[in-house]
GROMACS .gro file of C-alpha atoms in nm:
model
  279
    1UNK     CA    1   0.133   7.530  -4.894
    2UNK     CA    2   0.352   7.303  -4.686
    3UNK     CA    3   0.480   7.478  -4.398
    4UNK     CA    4   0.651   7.210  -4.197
    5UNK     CA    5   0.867   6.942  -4.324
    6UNK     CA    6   1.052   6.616  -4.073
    7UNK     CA    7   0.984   6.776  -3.786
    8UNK     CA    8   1.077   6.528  -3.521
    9UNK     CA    9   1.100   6.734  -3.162
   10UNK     CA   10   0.703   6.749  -3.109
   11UNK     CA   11   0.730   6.848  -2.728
   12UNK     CA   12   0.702   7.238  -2.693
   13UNK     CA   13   0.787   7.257  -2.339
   14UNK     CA   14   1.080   7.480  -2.241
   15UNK     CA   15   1.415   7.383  -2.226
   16UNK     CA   16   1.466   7.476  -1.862
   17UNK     CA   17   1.139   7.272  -1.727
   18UNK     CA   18   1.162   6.983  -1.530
   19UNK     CA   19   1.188   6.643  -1.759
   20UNK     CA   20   1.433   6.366  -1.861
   21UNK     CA   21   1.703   6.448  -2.037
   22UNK     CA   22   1.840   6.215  -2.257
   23UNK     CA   23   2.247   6.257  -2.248
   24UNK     CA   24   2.531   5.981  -2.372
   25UNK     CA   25   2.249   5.704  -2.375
   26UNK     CA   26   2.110   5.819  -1.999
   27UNK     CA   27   1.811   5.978  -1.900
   28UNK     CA   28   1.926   6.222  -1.615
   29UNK     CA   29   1.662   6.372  -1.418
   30UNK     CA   30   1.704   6.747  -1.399
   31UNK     CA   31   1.725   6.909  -1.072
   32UNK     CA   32   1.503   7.190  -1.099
   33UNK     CA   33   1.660   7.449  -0.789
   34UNK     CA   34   2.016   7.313  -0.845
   35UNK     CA   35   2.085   7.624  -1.069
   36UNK     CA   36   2.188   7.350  -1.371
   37UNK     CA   37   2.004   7.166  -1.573
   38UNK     CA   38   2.016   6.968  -1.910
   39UNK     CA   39   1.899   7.212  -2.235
   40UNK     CA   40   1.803   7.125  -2.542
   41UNK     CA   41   1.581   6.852  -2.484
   42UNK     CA   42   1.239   6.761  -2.670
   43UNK     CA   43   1.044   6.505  -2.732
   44UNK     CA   44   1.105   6.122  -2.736
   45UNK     CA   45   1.303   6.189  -3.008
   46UNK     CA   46   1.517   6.439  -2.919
   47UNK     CA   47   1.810   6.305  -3.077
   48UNK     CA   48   1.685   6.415  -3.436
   49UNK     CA   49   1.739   6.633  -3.640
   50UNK     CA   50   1.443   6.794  -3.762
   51UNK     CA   51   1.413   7.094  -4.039
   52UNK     CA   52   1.167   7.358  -4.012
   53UNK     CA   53   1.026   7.600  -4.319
   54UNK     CA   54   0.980   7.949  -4.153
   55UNK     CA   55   0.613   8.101  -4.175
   56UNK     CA   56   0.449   8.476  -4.190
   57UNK     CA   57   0.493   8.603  -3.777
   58UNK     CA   58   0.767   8.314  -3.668
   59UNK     CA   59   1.068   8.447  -3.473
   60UNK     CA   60   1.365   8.295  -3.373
   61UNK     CA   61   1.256   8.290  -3.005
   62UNK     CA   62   0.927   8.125  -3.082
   63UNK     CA   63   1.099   7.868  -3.287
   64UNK     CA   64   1.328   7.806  -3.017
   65UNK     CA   65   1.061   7.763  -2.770
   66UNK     CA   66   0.837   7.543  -2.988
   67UNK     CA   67   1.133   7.275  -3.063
   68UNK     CA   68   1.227   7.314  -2.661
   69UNK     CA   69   1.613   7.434  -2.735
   70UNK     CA   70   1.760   7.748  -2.717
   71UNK     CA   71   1.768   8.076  -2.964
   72UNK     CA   72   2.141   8.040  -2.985
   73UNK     CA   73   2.121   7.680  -3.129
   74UNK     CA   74   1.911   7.760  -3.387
   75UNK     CA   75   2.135   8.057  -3.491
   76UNK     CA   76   2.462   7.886  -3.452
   77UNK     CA   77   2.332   7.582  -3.669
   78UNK     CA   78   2.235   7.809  -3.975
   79UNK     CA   79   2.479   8.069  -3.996
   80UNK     CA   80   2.211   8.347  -3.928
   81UNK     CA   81   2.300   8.678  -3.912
   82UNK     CA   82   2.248   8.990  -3.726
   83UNK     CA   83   1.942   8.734  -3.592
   84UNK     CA   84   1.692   8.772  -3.927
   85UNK     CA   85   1.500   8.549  -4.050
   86UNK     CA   86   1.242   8.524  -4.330
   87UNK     CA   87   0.938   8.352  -4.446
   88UNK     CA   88   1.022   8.062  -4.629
   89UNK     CA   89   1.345   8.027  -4.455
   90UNK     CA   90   1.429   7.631  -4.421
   91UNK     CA   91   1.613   7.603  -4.060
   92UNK     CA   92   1.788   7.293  -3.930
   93UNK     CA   93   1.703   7.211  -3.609
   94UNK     CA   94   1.980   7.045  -3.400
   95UNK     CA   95   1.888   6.910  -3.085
   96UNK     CA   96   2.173   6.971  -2.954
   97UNK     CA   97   2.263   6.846  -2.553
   98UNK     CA   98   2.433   7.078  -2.317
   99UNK     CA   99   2.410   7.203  -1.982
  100UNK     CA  100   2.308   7.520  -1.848
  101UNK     CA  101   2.531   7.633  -1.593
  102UNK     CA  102   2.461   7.925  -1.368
  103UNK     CA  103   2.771   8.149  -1.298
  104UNK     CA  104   2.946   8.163  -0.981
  105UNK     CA  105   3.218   8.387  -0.804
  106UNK     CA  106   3.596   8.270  -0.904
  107UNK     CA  107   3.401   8.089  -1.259
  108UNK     CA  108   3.573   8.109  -1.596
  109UNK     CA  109   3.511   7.990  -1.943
  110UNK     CA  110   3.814   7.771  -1.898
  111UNK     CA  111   3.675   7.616  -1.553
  112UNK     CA  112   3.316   7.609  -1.661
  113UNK     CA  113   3.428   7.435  -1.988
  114UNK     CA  114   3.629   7.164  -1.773
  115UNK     CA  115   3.373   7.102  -1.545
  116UNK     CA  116   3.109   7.005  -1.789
  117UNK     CA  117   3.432   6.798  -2.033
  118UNK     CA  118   3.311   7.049  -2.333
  119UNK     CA  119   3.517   7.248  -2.560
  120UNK     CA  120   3.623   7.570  -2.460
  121UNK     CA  121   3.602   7.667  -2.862
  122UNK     CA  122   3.232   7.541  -2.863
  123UNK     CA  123   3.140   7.744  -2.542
  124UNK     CA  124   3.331   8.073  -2.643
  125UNK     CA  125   3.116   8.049  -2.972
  126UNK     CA  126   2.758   7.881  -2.907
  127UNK     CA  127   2.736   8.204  -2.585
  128UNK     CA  128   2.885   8.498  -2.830
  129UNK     CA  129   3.132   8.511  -2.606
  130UNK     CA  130   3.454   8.731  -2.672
  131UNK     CA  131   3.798   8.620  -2.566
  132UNK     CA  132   3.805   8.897  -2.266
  133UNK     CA  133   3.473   8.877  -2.185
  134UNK     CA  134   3.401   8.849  -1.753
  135UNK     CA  135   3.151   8.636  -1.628
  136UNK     CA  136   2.891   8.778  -1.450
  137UNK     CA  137   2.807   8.580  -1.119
  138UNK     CA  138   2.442   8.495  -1.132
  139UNK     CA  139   2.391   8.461  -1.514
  140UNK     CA  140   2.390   8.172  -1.692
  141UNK     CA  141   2.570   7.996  -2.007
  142UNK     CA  142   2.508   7.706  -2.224
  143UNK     CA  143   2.730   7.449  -2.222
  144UNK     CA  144   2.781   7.245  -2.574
  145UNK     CA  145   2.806   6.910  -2.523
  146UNK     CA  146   2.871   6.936  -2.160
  147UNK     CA  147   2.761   6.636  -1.940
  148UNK     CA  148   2.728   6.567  -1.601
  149UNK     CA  149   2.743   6.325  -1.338
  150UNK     CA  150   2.404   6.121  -1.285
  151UNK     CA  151   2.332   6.233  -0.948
  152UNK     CA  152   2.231   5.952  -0.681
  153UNK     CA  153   1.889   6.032  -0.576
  154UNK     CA  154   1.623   5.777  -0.616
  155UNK     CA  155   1.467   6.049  -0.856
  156UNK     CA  156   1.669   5.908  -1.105
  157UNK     CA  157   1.609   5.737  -1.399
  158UNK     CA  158   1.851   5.481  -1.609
  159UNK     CA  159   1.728   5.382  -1.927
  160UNK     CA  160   1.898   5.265  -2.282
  161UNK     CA  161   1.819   5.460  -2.625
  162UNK     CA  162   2.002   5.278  -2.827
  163UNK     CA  163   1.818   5.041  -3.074
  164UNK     CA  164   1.948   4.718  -3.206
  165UNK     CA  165   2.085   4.772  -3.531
  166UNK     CA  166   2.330   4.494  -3.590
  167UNK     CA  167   2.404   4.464  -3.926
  168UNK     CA  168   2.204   4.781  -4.074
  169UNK     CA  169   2.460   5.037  -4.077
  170UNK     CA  170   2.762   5.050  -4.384
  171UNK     CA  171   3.085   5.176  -4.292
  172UNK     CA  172   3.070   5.543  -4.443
  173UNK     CA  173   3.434   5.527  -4.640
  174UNK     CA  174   3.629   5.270  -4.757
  175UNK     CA  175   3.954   5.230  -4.573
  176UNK     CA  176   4.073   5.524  -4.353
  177UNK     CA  177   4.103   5.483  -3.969
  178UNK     CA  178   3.922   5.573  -3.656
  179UNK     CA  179   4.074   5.868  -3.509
  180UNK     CA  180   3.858   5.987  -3.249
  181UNK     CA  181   3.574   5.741  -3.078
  182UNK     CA  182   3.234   5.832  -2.906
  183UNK     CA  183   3.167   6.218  -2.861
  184UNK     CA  184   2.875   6.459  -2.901
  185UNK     CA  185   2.599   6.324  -3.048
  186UNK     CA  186   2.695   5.964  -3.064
  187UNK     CA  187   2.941   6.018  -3.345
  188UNK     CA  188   3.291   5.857  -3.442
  189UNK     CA  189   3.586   6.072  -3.678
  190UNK     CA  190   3.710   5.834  -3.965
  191UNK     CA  191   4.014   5.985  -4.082
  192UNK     CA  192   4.127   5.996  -4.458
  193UNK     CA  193   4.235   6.206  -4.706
  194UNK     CA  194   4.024   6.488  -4.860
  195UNK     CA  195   3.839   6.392  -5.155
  196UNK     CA  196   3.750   5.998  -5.048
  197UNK     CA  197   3.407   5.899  -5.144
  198UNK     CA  198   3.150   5.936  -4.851
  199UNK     CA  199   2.874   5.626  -4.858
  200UNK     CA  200   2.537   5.667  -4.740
  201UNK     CA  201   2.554   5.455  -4.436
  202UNK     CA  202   2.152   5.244  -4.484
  203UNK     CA  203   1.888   5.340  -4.708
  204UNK     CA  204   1.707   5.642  -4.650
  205UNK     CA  205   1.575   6.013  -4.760
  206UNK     CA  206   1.840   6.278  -4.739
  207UNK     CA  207   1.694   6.617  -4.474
  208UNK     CA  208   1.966   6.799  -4.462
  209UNK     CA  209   2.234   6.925  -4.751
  210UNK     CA  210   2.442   7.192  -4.652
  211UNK     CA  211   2.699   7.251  -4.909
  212UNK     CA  212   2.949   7.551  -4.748
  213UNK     CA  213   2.885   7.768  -4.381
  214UNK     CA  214   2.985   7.668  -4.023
  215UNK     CA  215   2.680   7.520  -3.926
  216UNK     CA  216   2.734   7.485  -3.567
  217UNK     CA  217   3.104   7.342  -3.685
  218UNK     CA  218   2.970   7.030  -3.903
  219UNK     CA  219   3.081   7.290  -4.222
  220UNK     CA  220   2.934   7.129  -4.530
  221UNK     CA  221   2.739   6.806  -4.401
  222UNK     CA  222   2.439   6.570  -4.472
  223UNK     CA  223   2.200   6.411  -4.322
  224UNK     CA  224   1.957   6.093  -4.409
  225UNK     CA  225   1.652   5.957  -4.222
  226UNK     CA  226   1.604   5.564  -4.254
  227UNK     CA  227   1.303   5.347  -4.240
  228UNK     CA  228   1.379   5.240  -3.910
  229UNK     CA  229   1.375   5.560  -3.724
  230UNK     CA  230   1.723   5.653  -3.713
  231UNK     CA  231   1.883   5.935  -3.885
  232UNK     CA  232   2.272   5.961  -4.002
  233UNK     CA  233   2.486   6.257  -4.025
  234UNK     CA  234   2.815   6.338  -4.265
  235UNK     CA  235   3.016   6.649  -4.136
  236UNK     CA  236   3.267   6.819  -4.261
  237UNK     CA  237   3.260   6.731  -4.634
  238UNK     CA  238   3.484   6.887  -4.889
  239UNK     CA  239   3.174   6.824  -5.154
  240UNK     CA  240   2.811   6.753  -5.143
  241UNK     CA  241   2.652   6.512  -5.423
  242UNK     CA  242   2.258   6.492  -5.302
  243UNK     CA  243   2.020   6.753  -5.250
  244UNK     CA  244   1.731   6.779  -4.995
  245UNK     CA  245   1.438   6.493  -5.080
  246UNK     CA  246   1.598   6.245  -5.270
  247UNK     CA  247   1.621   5.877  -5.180
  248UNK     CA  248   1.946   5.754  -5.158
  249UNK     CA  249   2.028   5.350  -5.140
  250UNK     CA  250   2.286   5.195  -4.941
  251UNK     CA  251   2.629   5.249  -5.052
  252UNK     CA  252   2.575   5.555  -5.308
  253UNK     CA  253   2.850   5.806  -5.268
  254UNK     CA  254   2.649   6.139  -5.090
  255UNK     CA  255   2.989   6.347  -5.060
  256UNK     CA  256   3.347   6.389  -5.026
  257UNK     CA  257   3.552   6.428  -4.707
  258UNK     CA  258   3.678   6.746  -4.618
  259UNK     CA  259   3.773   6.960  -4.388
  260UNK     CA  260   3.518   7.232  -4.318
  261UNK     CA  261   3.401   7.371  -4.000
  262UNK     CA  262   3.519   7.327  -3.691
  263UNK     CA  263   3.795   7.081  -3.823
  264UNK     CA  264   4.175   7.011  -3.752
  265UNK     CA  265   4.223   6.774  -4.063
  266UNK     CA  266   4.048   6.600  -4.345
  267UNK     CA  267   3.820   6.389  -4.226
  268UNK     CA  268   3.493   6.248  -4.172
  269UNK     CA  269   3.273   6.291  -3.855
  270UNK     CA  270   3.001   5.991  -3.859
  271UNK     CA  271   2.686   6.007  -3.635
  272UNK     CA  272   2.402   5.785  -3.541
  273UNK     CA  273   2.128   5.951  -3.414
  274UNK     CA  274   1.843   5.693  -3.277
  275UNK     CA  275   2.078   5.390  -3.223
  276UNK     CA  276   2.389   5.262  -3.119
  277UNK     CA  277   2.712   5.349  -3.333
  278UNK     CA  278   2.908   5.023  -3.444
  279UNK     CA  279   3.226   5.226  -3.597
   0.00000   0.00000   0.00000
Protein backbone atom coordinates (compact mmCIF):
# COMPACT_ATOMS: atom_id res chain seq x y z
CA UNK A 1 0.00 0.00 0.00
CA UNK A 2 1.67 3.25 -0.96
CA UNK A 3 1.60 5.59 1.78
CA UNK A 4 3.73 8.46 0.59
CA UNK A 5 3.72 9.98 -2.74
CA UNK A 6 6.46 13.31 -4.09
CA UNK A 7 7.40 14.01 -0.95
CA UNK A 8 10.15 16.53 -1.39
CA UNK A 9 10.78 18.32 2.30
CA UNK A 10 12.87 15.24 3.78
CA UNK A 11 14.31 17.33 6.81
CA UNK A 12 12.08 16.73 9.98
CA UNK A 13 13.62 19.27 12.09
CA UNK A 14 11.34 21.93 13.57
CA UNK A 15 10.47 24.96 12.06
CA UNK A 16 11.75 27.17 14.87
CA UNK A 17 15.43 25.41 15.06
CA UNK A 18 18.38 27.04 14.08
CA UNK A 19 19.16 26.54 10.09
CA UNK A 20 19.23 28.45 6.76
CA UNK A 21 16.38 29.68 5.56
CA UNK A 22 15.98 30.00 2.12
CA UNK A 23 13.82 33.41 1.41
CA UNK A 24 13.57 35.53 -2.15
CA UNK A 25 16.72 33.53 -3.47
CA UNK A 26 18.81 34.17 0.08
CA UNK A 27 19.76 31.96 2.65
CA UNK A 28 19.27 34.08 5.91
CA UNK A 29 20.69 32.68 8.94
CA UNK A 30 18.13 32.61 11.73
CA UNK A 31 18.88 34.28 14.89
CA UNK A 32 17.92 31.88 17.39
CA UNK A 33 17.28 34.46 20.81
CA UNK A 34 16.16 37.35 18.51
CA UNK A 35 12.48 36.32 19.24
CA UNK A 36 12.03 35.99 15.07
CA UNK A 37 12.93 33.64 12.95
CA UNK A 38 12.21 32.25 9.37
CA UNK A 39 9.26 29.22 9.46
CA UNK A 40 8.49 26.93 7.18
CA UNK A 41 11.68 25.74 6.10
CA UNK A 42 12.82 22.02 5.18
CA UNK A 43 15.06 20.42 3.42
CA UNK A 44 17.27 21.45 0.40
CA UNK A 45 14.31 21.59 -1.31
CA UNK A 46 12.17 23.50 0.52
CA UNK A 47 10.74 25.32 -2.22
CA UNK A 48 8.50 22.24 -3.31
CA UNK A 49 5.62 21.32 -3.10
CA UNK A 50 5.25 17.97 -1.88
CA UNK A 51 1.80 15.84 -1.30
CA UNK A 52 1.38 13.56 1.47
CA UNK A 53 -1.34 10.42 1.73
CA UNK A 54 -2.45 10.42 5.46
CA UNK A 55 -1.84 7.00 7.41
CA UNK A 56 -3.62 5.03 10.53
CA UNK A 57 -2.26 7.39 13.90
CA UNK A 58 -1.01 10.66 11.72
CA UNK A 59 -2.17 14.03 13.12
CA UNK A 60 -2.00 17.26 11.83
CA UNK A 61 0.70 18.28 14.36
CA UNK A 62 2.90 15.34 13.54
CA UNK A 63 2.58 16.07 9.91
CA UNK A 64 3.49 19.50 10.52
CA UNK A 65 6.48 18.61 12.43
CA UNK A 66 7.71 15.89 10.05
CA UNK A 67 7.64 18.36 6.82
CA UNK A 68 9.28 21.20 9.36
CA UNK A 69 6.23 23.89 8.77
CA UNK A 70 3.57 24.78 10.81
CA UNK A 71 -0.07 23.09 11.69
CA UNK A 72 -1.73 26.17 10.30
CA UNK A 73 -0.10 25.75 6.81
CA UNK A 74 -1.14 22.52 6.35
CA UNK A 75 -4.77 23.44 7.31
CA UNK A 76 -4.96 26.63 5.42
CA UNK A 77 -3.62 24.83 2.17
CA UNK A 78 -6.43 22.09 2.21
CA UNK A 79 -9.43 23.67 3.37
CA UNK A 80 -9.59 21.38 6.54
CA UNK A 81 -12.09 21.75 8.86
CA UNK A 82 -12.81 21.86 12.45
CA UNK A 83 -8.90 20.34 12.19
CA UNK A 84 -9.93 16.44 11.06
CA UNK A 85 -8.26 14.49 9.17
CA UNK A 86 -8.51 10.89 7.92
CA UNK A 87 -6.62 7.97 6.73
CA UNK A 88 -6.17 8.12 3.24
CA UNK A 89 -6.45 11.79 3.20
CA UNK A 90 -4.05 13.23 0.27
CA UNK A 91 -2.62 16.71 1.81
CA UNK A 92 -0.65 19.29 -0.14
CA UNK A 93 2.17 20.38 1.46
CA UNK A 94 3.17 24.03 0.80
CA UNK A 95 6.33 25.10 2.00
CA UNK A 96 5.35 28.09 2.51
CA UNK A 97 8.09 31.13 3.83
CA UNK A 98 7.13 33.46 6.56
CA UNK A 99 8.37 34.85 9.61
CA UNK A 100 7.55 34.25 13.06
CA UNK A 101 7.24 37.31 14.89
CA UNK A 102 6.97 37.49 18.63
CA UNK A 103 4.42 40.15 19.90
CA UNK A 104 5.36 43.27 21.51
CA UNK A 105 3.63 46.17 23.54
CA UNK A 106 2.02 48.98 21.05
CA UNK A 107 2.06 45.73 18.03
CA UNK A 108 -0.85 45.38 15.64
CA UNK A 109 -1.80 43.20 12.78
CA UNK A 110 -1.54 46.29 10.64
CA UNK A 111 2.17 47.15 12.00
CA UNK A 112 3.28 43.58 12.22
CA UNK A 113 1.98 43.04 8.62
CA UNK A 114 4.07 46.25 7.41
CA UNK A 115 7.03 45.37 9.04
CA UNK A 116 7.49 42.02 7.51
CA UNK A 117 5.90 43.74 3.62
CA UNK A 118 3.07 40.80 3.93
CA UNK A 119 -0.54 41.06 3.45
CA UNK A 120 -2.59 42.03 6.18
CA UNK A 121 -5.48 39.61 4.46
CA UNK A 122 -2.90 36.67 4.49
CA UNK A 123 -1.92 37.29 8.22
CA UNK A 124 -5.59 37.91 9.53
CA UNK A 125 -6.33 34.41 7.88
CA UNK A 126 -3.15 31.98 7.98
CA UNK A 127 -3.29 33.04 12.42
CA UNK A 128 -7.36 32.59 12.68
CA UNK A 129 -7.31 35.82 13.52
CA UNK A 130 -10.67 37.87 13.89
CA UNK A 131 -10.95 41.48 12.81
CA UNK A 132 -11.06 42.72 16.70
CA UNK A 133 -8.88 40.38 17.94
CA UNK A 134 -5.82 42.08 20.60
CA UNK A 135 -2.51 40.93 20.46
CA UNK A 136 -1.17 39.49 23.30
CA UNK A 137 2.46 40.79 24.10
CA UNK A 138 4.67 37.78 24.35
CA UNK A 139 2.91 35.40 21.87
CA UNK A 140 3.78 34.86 18.63
CA UNK A 141 2.25 34.96 14.91
CA UNK A 142 3.19 33.70 11.58
CA UNK A 143 3.83 35.94 9.11
CA UNK A 144 2.88 34.81 5.28
CA UNK A 145 5.27 35.75 3.06
CA UNK A 146 6.91 38.17 5.33
CA UNK A 147 10.69 38.82 4.77
CA UNK A 148 13.28 40.41 6.44
CA UNK A 149 16.34 42.25 6.24
CA UNK A 150 19.60 39.97 5.95
CA UNK A 151 21.17 40.97 9.06
CA UNK A 152 25.06 41.91 8.91
CA UNK A 153 26.77 39.48 11.05
CA UNK A 154 29.48 37.39 9.62
CA UNK A 155 27.02 34.44 10.56
CA UNK A 156 25.54 35.03 7.44
CA UNK A 157 25.24 33.22 4.51
CA UNK A 158 24.55 34.52 0.68
CA UNK A 159 23.92 31.95 -1.71
CA UNK A 160 21.81 31.68 -5.22
CA UNK A 161 18.90 28.95 -5.69
CA UNK A 162 18.05 29.68 -8.77
CA UNK A 163 19.04 27.17 -11.57
CA UNK A 164 19.78 28.03 -15.12
CA UNK A 165 16.88 27.40 -17.09
CA UNK A 166 17.20 29.53 -20.16
CA UNK A 167 15.09 28.43 -22.66
CA UNK A 168 13.08 25.54 -20.70
CA UNK A 169 10.16 27.31 -19.50
CA UNK A 170 6.85 28.22 -22.10
CA UNK A 171 5.03 31.24 -21.46
CA UNK A 172 1.80 29.81 -19.64
CA UNK A 173 -0.97 31.86 -21.94
CA UNK A 174 -0.88 33.25 -25.08
CA UNK A 175 -1.09 37.00 -25.09
CA UNK A 176 -2.30 38.73 -21.87
CA UNK A 177 0.07 41.05 -19.87
CA UNK A 178 2.17 41.05 -16.79
CA UNK A 179 0.36 42.69 -14.11
CA UNK A 180 2.12 42.07 -11.03
CA UNK A 181 6.09 40.93 -11.05
CA UNK A 182 8.10 38.85 -8.42
CA UNK A 183 6.13 37.98 -5.10
CA UNK A 184 5.70 34.97 -2.80
CA UNK A 185 7.04 32.08 -3.98
CA UNK A 186 8.87 33.31 -6.99
CA UNK A 187 5.70 33.82 -8.99
CA UNK A 188 4.54 36.47 -11.70
CA UNK A 189 0.34 37.42 -12.35
CA UNK A 190 -0.35 37.29 -16.22
CA UNK A 191 -3.47 39.02 -16.63
CA UNK A 192 -6.28 37.98 -19.18
CA UNK A 193 -9.62 37.29 -19.44
CA UNK A 194 -11.38 34.32 -17.75
CA UNK A 195 -11.60 31.36 -19.80
CA UNK A 196 -7.95 31.72 -21.82
CA UNK A 197 -6.23 28.47 -22.24
CA UNK A 198 -3.55 27.80 -19.47
CA UNK A 199 -0.24 25.87 -21.08
CA UNK A 200 1.77 23.60 -19.16
CA UNK A 201 4.87 25.63 -18.88
CA UNK A 202 7.89 22.31 -19.68
CA UNK A 203 7.19 18.78 -19.66
CA UNK A 204 6.40 17.14 -16.59
CA UNK A 205 3.93 14.93 -14.19
CA UNK A 206 1.06 16.90 -12.80
CA UNK A 207 1.07 16.60 -8.26
CA UNK A 208 -1.35 18.69 -7.56
CA UNK A 209 -5.14 19.25 -9.12
CA UNK A 210 -7.31 21.14 -7.09
CA UNK A 211 -10.42 21.87 -8.92
CA UNK A 212 -12.64 24.40 -6.36
CA UNK A 213 -11.61 25.48 -2.32
CA UNK A 214 -9.34 28.33 -1.10
CA UNK A 215 -6.35 26.49 -0.80
CA UNK A 216 -4.28 28.87 1.03
CA UNK A 217 -5.78 31.56 -1.73
CA UNK A 218 -4.36 29.73 -5.04
CA UNK A 219 -8.47 28.63 -5.39
CA UNK A 220 -8.51 26.00 -8.09
CA UNK A 221 -4.70 25.49 -9.17
CA UNK A 222 -2.14 22.92 -10.57
CA UNK A 223 0.91 21.92 -10.18
CA UNK A 224 3.66 19.87 -12.43
CA UNK A 225 7.09 18.48 -11.47
CA UNK A 226 9.72 18.46 -14.45
CA UNK A 227 12.66 16.30 -15.17
CA UNK A 228 14.93 18.82 -14.11
CA UNK A 229 13.92 19.32 -10.59
CA UNK A 230 11.72 22.17 -10.75
CA UNK A 231 8.11 22.22 -10.15
CA UNK A 232 5.41 24.83 -11.71
CA UNK A 233 2.31 26.10 -10.24
CA UNK A 234 -1.19 27.50 -11.99
CA UNK A 235 -3.43 29.43 -9.42
CA UNK A 236 -6.48 30.63 -9.60
CA UNK A 237 -8.04 28.75 -12.54
CA UNK A 238 -11.62 29.07 -13.56
CA UNK A 239 -11.29 25.17 -14.85
CA UNK A 240 -9.03 22.28 -14.35
CA UNK A 241 -8.33 19.81 -17.45
CA UNK A 242 -5.62 17.16 -15.80
CA UNK A 243 -5.91 15.07 -12.92
CA UNK A 244 -3.21 13.95 -10.39
CA UNK A 245 -0.44 11.44 -12.25
CA UNK A 246 -0.68 12.13 -15.69
CA UNK A 247 2.16 13.31 -17.91
CA UNK A 248 1.56 16.32 -19.54
CA UNK A 249 3.93 17.67 -22.64
CA UNK A 250 4.90 21.11 -23.23
CA UNK A 251 2.27 23.32 -24.43
CA UNK A 252 -0.99 21.10 -23.61
CA UNK A 253 -3.71 23.27 -22.23
CA UNK A 254 -3.91 22.05 -18.13
CA UNK A 255 -6.72 24.78 -17.30
CA UNK A 256 -8.49 27.90 -17.73
CA UNK A 257 -7.86 31.24 -16.01
CA UNK A 258 -10.02 32.32 -13.43
CA UNK A 259 -10.54 34.03 -10.67
CA UNK A 260 -10.72 31.88 -7.56
CA UNK A 261 -9.22 32.37 -4.25
CA UNK A 262 -7.69 35.03 -2.98
CA UNK A 263 -8.14 37.01 -6.34
CA UNK A 264 -9.07 40.67 -7.42
CA UNK A 265 -9.55 39.77 -11.23
CA UNK A 266 -9.23 37.06 -13.80
CA UNK A 267 -6.06 36.07 -14.02
CA UNK A 268 -3.27 33.81 -13.87
CA UNK A 269 -0.66 33.55 -11.00
CA UNK A 270 2.59 31.67 -12.53
CA UNK A 271 5.29 30.18 -10.19
CA UNK A 272 8.65 28.59 -10.50
CA UNK A 273 9.60 26.72 -7.76
CA UNK A 274 13.44 25.41 -8.06
CA UNK A 275 14.64 28.08 -10.60
CA UNK A 276 14.61 31.43 -11.72
CA UNK A 277 11.26 32.89 -13.25
CA UNK A 278 11.84 34.41 -16.87
CA UNK A 279 8.10 36.00 -17.15
Amino acid sequence: MVLLEARHNINPVSVFSKQIAIVDDRAIESEGDSGEAFAGVGGSESNQISVYIVRQGDTLSGIAKMFGVTTNTIVWANDIKGGVIKEGNELVILPISGVKHSVKSGDTLASIAKKYKADLDDLVSYNGFAANDKLVVGSEIIVPDGTLSAPTSSGVAVVSSGKSTFGFFLKPINGGKKTQGIHGNNGVDLGARTGTPVLASASGKVIVARNGGWNGGYGSYVVISHSNGTQTLYAHLSAVYVSVGQQVSQGKTIGAVGNTGKSTGPHLHFEIRGAKNPF
